[in-house]
PDB file of C-alpha atoms in Angstrom:
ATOM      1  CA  UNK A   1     -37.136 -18.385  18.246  1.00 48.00           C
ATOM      2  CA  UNK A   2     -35.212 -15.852  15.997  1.00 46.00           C
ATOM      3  CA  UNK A   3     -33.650 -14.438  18.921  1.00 48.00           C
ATOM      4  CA  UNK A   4     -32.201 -18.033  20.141  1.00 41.00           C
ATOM      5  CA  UNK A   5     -30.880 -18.567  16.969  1.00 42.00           C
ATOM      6  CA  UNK A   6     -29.371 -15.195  16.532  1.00 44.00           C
ATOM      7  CA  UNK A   7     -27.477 -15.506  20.352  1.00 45.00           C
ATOM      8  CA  UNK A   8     -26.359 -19.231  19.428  1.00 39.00           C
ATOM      9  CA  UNK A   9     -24.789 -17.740  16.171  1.00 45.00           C
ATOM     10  CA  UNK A  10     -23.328 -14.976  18.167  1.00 46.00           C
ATOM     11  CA  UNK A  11     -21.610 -17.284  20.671  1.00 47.00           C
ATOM     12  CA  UNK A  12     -20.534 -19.627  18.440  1.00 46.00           C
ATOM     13  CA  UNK A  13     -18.026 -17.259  16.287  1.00 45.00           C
ATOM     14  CA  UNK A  14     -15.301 -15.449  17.904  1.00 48.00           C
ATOM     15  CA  UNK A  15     -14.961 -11.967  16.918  1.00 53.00           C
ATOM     16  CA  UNK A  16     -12.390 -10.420  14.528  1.00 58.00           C
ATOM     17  CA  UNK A  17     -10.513  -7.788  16.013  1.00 64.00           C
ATOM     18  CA  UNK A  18     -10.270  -4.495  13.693  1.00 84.00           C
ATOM     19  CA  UNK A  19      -7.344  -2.844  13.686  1.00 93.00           C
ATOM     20  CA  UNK A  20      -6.946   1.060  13.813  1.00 95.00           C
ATOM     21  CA  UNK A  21      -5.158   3.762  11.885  1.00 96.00           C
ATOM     22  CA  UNK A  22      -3.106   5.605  14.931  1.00 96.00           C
ATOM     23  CA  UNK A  23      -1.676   8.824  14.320  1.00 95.00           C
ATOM     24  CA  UNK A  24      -0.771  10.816  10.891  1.00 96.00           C
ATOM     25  CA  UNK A  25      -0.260   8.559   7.628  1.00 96.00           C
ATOM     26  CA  UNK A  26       2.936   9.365   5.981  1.00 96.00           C
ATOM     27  CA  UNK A  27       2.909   9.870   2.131  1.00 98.00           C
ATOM     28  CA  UNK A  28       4.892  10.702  -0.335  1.00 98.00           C
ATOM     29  CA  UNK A  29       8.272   9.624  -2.120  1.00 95.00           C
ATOM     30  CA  UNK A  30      11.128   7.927   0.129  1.00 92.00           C
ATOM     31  CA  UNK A  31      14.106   9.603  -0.610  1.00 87.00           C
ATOM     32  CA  UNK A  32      17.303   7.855  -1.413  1.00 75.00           C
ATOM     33  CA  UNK A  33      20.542   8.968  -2.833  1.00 58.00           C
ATOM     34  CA  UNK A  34      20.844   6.936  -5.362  1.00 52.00           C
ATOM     35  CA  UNK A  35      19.674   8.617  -8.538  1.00 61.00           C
ATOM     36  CA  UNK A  36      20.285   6.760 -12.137  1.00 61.00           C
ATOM     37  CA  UNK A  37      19.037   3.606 -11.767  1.00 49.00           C
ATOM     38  CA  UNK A  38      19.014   0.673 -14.228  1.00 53.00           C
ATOM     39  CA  UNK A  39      16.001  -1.479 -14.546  1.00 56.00           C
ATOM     40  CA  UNK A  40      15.514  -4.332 -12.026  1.00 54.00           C
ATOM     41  CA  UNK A  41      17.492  -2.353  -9.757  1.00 46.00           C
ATOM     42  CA  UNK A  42      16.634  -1.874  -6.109  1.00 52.00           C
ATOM     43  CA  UNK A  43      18.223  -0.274  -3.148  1.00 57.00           C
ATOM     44  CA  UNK A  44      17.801  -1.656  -0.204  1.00 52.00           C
ATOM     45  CA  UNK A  45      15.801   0.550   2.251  1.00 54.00           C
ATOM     46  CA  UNK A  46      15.848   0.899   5.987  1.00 55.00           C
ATOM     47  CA  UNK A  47      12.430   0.957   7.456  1.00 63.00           C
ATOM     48  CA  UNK A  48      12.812   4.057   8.825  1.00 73.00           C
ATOM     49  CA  UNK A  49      13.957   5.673   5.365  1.00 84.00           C
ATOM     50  CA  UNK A  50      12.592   9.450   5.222  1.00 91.00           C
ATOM     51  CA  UNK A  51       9.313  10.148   3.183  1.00 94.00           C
ATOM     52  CA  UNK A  52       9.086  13.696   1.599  1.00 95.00           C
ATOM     53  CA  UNK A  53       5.470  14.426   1.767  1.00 97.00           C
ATOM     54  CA  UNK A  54       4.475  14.604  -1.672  1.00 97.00           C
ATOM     55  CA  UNK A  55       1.414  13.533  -3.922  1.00 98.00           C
ATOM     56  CA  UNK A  56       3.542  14.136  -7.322  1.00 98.00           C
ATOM     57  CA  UNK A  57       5.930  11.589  -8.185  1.00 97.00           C
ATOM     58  CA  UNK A  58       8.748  11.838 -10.999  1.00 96.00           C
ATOM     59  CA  UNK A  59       7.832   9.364 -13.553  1.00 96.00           C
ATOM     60  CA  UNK A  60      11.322   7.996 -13.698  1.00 93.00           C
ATOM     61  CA  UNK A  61      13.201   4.330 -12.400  1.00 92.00           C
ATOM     62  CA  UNK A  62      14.102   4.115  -8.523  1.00 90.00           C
ATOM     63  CA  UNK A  63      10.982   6.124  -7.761  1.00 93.00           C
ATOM     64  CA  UNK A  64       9.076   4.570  -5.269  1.00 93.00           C
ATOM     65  CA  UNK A  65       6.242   6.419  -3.290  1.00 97.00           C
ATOM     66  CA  UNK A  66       3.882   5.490  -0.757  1.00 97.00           C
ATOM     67  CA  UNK A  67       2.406   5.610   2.917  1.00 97.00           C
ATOM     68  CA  UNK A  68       3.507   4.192   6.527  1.00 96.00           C
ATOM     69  CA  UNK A  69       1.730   4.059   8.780  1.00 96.00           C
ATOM     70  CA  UNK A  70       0.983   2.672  12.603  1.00 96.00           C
ATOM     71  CA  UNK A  71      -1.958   0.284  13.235  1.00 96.00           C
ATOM     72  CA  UNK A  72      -3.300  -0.600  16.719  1.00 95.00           C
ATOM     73  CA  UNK A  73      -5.219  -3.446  17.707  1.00 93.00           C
ATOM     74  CA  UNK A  74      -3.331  -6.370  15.347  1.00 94.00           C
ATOM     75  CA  UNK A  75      -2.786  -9.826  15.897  1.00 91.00           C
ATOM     76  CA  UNK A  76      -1.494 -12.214  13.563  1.00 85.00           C
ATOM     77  CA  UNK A  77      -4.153 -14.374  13.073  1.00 87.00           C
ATOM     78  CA  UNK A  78      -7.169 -11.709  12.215  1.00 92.00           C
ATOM     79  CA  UNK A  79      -8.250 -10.651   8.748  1.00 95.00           C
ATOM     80  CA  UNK A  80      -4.659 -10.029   6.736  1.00 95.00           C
ATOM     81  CA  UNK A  81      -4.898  -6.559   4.933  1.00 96.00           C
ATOM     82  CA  UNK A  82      -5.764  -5.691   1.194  1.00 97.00           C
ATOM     83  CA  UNK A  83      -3.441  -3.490  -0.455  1.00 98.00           C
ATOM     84  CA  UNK A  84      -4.635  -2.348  -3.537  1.00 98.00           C
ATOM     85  CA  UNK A  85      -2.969  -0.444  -6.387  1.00 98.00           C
ATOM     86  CA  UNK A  86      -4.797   1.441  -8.880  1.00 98.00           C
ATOM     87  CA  UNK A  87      -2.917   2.804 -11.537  1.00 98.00           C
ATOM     88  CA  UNK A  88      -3.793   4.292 -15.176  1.00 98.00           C
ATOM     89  CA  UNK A  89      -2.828   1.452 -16.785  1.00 97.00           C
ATOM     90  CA  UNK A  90       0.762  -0.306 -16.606  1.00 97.00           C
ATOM     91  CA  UNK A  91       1.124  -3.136 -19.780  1.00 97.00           C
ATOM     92  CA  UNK A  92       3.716  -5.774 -18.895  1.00 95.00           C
ATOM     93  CA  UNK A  93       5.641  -7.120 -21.561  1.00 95.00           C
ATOM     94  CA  UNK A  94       3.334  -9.907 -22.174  1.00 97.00           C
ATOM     95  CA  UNK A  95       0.813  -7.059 -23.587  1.00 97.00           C
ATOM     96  CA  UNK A  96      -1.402  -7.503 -20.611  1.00 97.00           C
ATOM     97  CA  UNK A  97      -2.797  -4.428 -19.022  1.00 98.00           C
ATOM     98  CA  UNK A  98      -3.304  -3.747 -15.598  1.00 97.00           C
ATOM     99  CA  UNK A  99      -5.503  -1.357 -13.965  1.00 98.00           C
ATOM    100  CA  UNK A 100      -5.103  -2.199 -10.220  1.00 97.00           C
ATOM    101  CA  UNK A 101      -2.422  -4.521  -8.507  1.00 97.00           C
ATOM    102  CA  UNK A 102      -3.577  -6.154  -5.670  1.00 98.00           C
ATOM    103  CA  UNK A 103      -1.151  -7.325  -2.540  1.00 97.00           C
ATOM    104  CA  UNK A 104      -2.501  -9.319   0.703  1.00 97.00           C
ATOM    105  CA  UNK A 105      -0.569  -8.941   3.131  1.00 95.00           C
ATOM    106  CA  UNK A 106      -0.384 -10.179   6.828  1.00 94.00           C
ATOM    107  CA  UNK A 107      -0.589  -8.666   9.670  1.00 94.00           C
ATOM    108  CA  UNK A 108       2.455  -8.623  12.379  1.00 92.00           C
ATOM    109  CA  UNK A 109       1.483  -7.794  15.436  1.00 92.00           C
ATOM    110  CA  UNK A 110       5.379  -6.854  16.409  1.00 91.00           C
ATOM    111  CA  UNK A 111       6.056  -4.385  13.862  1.00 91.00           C
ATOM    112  CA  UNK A 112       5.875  -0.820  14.871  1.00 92.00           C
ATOM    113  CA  UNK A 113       4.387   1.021  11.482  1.00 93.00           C
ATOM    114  CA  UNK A 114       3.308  -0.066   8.325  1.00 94.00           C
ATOM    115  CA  UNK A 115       4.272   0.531   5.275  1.00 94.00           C
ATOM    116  CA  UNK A 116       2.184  -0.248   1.575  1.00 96.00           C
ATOM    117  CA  UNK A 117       4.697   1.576  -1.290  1.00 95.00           C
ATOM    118  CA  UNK A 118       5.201   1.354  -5.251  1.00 96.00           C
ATOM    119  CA  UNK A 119       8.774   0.986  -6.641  1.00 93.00           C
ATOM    120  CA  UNK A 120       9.633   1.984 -10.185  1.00 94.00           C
ATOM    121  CA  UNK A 121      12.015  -0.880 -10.914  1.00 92.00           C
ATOM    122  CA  UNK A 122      11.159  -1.709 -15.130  1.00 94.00           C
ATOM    123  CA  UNK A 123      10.255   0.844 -17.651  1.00 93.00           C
ATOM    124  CA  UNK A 124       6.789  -0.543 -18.234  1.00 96.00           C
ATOM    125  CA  UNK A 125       5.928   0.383 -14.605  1.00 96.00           C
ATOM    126  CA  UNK A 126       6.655   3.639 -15.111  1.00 96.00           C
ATOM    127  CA  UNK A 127       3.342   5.287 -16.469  1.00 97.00           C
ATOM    128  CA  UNK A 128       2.508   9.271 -15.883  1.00 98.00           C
ATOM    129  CA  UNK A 129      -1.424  10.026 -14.624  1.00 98.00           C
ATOM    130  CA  UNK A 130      -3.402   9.302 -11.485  1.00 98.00           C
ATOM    131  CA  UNK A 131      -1.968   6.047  -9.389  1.00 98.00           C
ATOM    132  CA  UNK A 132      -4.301   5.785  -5.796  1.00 98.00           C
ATOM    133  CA  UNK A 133      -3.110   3.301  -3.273  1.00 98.00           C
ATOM    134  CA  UNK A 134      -5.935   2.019  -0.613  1.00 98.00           C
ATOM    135  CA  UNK A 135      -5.028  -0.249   2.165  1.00 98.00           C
ATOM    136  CA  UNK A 136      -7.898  -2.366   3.572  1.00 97.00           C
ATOM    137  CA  UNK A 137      -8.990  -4.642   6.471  1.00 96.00           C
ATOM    138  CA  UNK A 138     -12.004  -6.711   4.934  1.00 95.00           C
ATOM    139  CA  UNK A 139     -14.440  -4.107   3.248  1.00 95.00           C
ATOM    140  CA  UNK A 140     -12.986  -1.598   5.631  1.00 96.00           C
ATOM    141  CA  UNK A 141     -10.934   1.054   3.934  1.00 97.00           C
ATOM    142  CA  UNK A 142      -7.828   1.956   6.152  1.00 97.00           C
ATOM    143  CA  UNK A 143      -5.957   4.651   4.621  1.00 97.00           C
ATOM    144  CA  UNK A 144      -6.106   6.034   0.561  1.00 98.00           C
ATOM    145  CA  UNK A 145      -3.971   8.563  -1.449  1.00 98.00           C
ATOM    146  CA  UNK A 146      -3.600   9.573  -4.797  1.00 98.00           C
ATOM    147  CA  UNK A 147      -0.402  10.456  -6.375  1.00 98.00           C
ATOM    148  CA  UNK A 148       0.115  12.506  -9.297  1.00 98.00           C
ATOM    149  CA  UNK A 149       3.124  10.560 -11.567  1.00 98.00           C
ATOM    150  CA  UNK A 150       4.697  12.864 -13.937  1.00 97.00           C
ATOM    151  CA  UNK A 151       7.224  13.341 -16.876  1.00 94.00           C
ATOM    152  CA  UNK A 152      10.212  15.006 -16.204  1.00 81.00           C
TER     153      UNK A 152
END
């Protein structure tokens, strides 16, 4: 009887496709010219902006650091992907602190890599120690690497 049961439950849900790190996962900081930056400031990026493979980051504004990646296998409406942030402690201005940020973020099928970063844009952000950055599809864990930030 278990066995019926177990094949009707089977049939009746459709599979979620998993989607596959291919090839090397980039890391490190994505260079830019621009070099004094205010707070709230941003430069726009192009997506294939050059990553010098790194895993210590200048604790300063405009620093943003990161991975990209390419993933096989997606389609847009399968299990979106987890990107999750732990840092050593950032404290916005309301006083709140915050050991981990966490982004979901949907998959599209179309684009050709990935790409899950942190941008130093307000002084709070920027705090020296151990930040890791995980990307995940459900409970599986996709990619990880921890960067060192550090005073100048």
């Amino acid at each position: 009887r278990w066995s019926l049961v177990a094949s009707l439950f089977a049939i009746g849900i459709p599979a979620q496709a998993q989607v596959e790190v291919v090839g090397p996962v980039e890391y490190g900081i994505f260079e830019t010219l621009k070099d004094d930056f205010q707070p709230g400031e941003r430069v726009l990026s192009r997506r294939d902006q050059p990553i010098r493979q790194t895993a210590e980051v200048p604790a300063r504004l405009g620093s943003k650091f990161g991975l990209r990646y390419r993933l096989a296998g997606k389609r847009e409406a399968d299990t979106p992907l987890t990107l999750l942030y732990l840092t050593p402690g950032v404290v916005t201005p309301d006083g709140k602190r915050h050991d981990k940020f966490e982004v979901v973020q949907s998959l599209v099928p179309d684009a050709e890599t990935d790409v899950m970063a942190f941008e130093f844009t307000e002084a709070h952000e920027v705090v020296t120690g151990e930040w890791r950055l995980m990307v995940f599809q459900g409970d599986r864990k996709l990619a990880e690497r921890t960067f060192q930030i550090r005073a100048q």
